[in-house]
Short mmCIF file of C-alpha atoms in Angstrom, two decimals:
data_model
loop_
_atom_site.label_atom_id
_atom_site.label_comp_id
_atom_site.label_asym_id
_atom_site.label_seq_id
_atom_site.Cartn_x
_atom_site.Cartn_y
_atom_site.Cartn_z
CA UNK T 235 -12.09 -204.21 -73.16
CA UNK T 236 -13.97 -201.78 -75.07
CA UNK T 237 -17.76 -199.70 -74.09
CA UNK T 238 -16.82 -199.75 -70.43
CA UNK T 239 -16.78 -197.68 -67.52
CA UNK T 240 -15.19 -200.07 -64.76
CA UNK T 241 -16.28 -199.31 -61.01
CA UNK T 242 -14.16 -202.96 -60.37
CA UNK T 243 -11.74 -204.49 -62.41
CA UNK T 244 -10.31 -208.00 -61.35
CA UNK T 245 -6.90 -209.53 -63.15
CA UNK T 246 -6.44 -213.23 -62.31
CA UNK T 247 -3.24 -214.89 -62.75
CA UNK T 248 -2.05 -218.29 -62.52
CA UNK T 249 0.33 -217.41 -59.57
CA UNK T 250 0.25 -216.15 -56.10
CA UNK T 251 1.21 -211.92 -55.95
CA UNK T 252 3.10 -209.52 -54.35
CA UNK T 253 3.01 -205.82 -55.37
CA UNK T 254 6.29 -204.42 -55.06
CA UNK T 255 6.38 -200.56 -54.76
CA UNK T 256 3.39 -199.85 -56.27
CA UNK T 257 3.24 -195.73 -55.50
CA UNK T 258 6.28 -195.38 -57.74
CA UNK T 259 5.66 -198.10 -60.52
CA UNK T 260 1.71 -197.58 -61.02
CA UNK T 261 1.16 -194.61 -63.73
CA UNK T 262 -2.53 -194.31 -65.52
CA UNK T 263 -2.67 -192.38 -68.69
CA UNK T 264 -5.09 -190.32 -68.97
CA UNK T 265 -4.55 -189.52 -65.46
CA UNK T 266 -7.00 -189.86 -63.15
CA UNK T 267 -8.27 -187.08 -60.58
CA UNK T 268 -8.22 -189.38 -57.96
CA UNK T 269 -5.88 -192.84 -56.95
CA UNK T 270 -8.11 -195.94 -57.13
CA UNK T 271 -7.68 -198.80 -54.70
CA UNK T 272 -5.51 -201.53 -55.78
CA UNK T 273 -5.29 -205.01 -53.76
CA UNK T 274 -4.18 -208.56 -53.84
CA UNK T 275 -6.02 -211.15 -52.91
CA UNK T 276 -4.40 -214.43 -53.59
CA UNK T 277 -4.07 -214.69 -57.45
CA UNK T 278 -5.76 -211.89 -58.08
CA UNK T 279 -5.35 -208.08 -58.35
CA UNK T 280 -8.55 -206.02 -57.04
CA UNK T 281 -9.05 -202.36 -58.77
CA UNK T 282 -11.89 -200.46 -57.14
CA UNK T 283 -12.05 -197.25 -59.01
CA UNK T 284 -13.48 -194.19 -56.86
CA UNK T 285 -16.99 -193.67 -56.54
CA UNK T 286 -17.50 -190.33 -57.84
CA UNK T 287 -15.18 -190.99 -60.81
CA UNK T 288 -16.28 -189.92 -64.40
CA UNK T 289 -14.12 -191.10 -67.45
CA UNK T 290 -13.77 -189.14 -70.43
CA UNK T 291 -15.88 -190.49 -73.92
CA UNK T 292 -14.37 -192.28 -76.31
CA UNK T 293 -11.01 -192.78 -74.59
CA UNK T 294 -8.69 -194.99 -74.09
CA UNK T 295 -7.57 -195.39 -70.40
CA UNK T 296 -4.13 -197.53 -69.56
CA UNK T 297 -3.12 -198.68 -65.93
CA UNK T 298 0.77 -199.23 -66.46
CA UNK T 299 2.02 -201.46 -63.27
CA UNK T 300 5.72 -201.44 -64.52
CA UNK T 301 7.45 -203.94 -62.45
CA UNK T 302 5.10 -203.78 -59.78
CA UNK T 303 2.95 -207.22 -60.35
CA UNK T 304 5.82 -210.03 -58.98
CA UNK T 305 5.21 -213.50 -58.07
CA UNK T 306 5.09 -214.63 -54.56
CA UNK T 307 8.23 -217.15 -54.23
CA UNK T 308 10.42 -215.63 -56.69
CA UNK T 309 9.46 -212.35 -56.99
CA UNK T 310 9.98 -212.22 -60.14
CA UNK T 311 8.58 -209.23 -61.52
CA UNK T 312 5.58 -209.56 -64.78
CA UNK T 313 7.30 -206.72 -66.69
CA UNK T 314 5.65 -203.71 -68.37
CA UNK T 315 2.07 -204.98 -67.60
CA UNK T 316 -1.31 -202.51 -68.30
CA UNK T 317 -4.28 -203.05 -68.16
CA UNK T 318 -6.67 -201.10 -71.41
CA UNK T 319 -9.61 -200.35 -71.82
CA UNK T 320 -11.54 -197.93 -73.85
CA UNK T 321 -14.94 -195.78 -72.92
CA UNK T 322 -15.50 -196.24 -76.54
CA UNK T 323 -15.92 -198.66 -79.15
CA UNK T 324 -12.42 -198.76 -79.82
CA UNK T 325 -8.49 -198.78 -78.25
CA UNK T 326 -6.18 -196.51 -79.30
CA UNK T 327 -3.41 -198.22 -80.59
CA UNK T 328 -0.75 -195.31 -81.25
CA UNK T 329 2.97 -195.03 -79.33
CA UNK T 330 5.74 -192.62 -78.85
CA UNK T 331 9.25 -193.65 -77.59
CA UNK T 332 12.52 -192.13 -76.81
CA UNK T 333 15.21 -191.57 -74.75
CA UNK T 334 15.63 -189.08 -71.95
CA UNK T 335 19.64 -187.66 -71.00
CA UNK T 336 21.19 -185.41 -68.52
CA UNK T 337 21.84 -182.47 -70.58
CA UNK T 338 25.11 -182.44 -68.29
CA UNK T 339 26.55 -185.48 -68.54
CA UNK T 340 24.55 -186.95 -71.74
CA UNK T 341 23.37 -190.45 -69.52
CA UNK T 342 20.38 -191.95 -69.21
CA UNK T 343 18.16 -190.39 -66.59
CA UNK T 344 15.80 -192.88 -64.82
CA UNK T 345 12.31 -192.14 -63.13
CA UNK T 346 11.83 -188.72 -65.36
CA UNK T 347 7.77 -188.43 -66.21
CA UNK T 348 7.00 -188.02 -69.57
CA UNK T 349 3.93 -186.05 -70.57
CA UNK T 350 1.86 -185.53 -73.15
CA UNK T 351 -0.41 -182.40 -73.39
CA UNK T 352 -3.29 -182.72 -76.39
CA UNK T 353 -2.71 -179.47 -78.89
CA UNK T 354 -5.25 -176.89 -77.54
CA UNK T 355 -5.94 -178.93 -74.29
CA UNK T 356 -5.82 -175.15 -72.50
CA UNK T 357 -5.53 -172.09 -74.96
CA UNK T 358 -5.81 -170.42 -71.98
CA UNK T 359 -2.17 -170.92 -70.78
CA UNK T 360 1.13 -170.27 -72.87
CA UNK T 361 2.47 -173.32 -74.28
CA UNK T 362 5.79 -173.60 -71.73
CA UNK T 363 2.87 -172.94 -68.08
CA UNK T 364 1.40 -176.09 -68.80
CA UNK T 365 3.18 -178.52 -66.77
CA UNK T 366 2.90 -175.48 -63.98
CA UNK T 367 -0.75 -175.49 -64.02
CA UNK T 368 -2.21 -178.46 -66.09
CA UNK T 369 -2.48 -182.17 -65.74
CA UNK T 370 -1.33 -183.99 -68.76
CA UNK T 371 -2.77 -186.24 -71.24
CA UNK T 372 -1.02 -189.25 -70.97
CA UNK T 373 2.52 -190.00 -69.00
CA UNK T 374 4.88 -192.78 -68.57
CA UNK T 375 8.42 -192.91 -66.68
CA UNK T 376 11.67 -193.35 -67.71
CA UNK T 377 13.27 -196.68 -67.30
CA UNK T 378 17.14 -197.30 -66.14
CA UNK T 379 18.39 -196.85 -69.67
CA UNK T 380 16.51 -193.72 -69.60
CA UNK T 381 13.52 -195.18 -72.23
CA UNK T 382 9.83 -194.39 -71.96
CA UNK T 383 7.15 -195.61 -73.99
CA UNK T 384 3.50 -193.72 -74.39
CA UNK T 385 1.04 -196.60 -75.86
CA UNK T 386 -2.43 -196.33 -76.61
CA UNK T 387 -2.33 -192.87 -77.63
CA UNK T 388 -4.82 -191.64 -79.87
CA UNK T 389 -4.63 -189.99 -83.19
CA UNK T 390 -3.61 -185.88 -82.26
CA UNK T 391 -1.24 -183.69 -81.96
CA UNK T 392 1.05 -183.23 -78.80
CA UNK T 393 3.25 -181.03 -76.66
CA UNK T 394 5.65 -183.61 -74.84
CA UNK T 395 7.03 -182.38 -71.40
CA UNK T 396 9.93 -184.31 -69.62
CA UNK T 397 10.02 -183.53 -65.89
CA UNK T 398 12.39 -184.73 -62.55
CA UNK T 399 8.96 -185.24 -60.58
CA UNK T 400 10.22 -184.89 -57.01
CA UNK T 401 6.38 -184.98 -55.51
CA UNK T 402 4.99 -187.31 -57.93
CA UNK T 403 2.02 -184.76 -58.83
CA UNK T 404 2.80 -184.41 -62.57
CA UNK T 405 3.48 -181.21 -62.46
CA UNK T 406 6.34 -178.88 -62.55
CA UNK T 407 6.40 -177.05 -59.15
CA UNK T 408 9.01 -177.86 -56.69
CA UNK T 409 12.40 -176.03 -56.70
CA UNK T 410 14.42 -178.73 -57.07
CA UNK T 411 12.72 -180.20 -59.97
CA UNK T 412 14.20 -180.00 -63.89
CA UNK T 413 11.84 -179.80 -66.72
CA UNK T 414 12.81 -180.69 -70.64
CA UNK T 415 10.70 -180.11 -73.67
CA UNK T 416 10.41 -180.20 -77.39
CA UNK T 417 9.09 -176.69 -78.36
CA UNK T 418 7.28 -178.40 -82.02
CA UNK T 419 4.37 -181.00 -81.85
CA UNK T 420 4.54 -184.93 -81.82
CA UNK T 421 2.91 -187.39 -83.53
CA UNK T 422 2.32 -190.53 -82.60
CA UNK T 423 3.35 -193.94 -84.97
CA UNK T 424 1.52 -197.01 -85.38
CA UNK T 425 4.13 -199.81 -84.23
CA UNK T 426 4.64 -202.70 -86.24
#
């Protein structure tokens, strides 16, 4: 959907739902300053966005439900599904993928946040605060094999951030957290 600022959103599918561990599957990129409301109601997921919320211009917003969306009998998970849509008249179509490992024992590390901070998104801060005191851009979460995926992105510059999120507030500020990062920008690549 593009030119939209969605109060609602409702996703119909051709099964009955479950959500399955929502809190730790759901991850919206550009994050938003406040959780919206997410329910089933038979074949149908309800999102009621906050009230008060204001989306940015011209952006492309993704609602990543991982493995959260599963059918009722089975429970078979709908893998990877988002939702996109775009304040503007277009989507971002742009991605960056990789591979996150322990430093220590070089193997995959699973349910690390990855985050993208836009090249002079604060000036104010030094380059290595920013997961301290600055929400990123756009985020996704490492998978078992220790794969993430950032899609939609738009065309920029980035400073990517890779962080053990122990209190699932994207940022780096609990002691028993670990934080990676490239110290040179990213691009993002069309994928074909």
């Amino acid at each position: 959907s593009k030119n939209i600022t969605p109060r609602k959103i409702t996703m119909e599918f051709d099964e009955f739902l479950v959500l399955k561990d929502l809190n730790n599957n759901l991850m919206i990129s550009p994050p938003l300053n406040e959780d919206p409301e997410i329910k089933l109601k038979g074949k149908k997921v309800l999102i009621k966005n906050p009230k008060d919320l204001v989306f940015d211009t011209n952006t492309t917003y993704t609602y990543f439900f991982g493995d959260a969306i599963c059918d009722l009998h089975e429970e078979n998970p709908n893998k990877g599904f988002e939702y996109v849509f775009s304040t503007g008249t277009s989507l971002d179509s742009l991605s960056i993928r990789g591979k996150i490992l322990s430093a220590q024992h070089l193997l995959p590390e699973e349910g690390v946040i990855v985050s993208l901070y836009k090249k002079g998104m604060n000036d104010t801060i030094r380059f290595d605060s920013l997961p301290y005191f600055v929400r990123p851009y756009y985020v996704a979460r490492t998978n078992k094999e220790g794969e993430y995926q950032l899609n939609n992105l738009r065309s920029d510059e980035y400073l990517i951030f890779a962080v053990k999120d122990a209190n699932s507030n994207y940022f780096f500020d609990m002691p028993n957290e670990e934080i990676a990062f490239i110290d040179s920008l990213v691009i993002p690549q069309k994928v074909y």
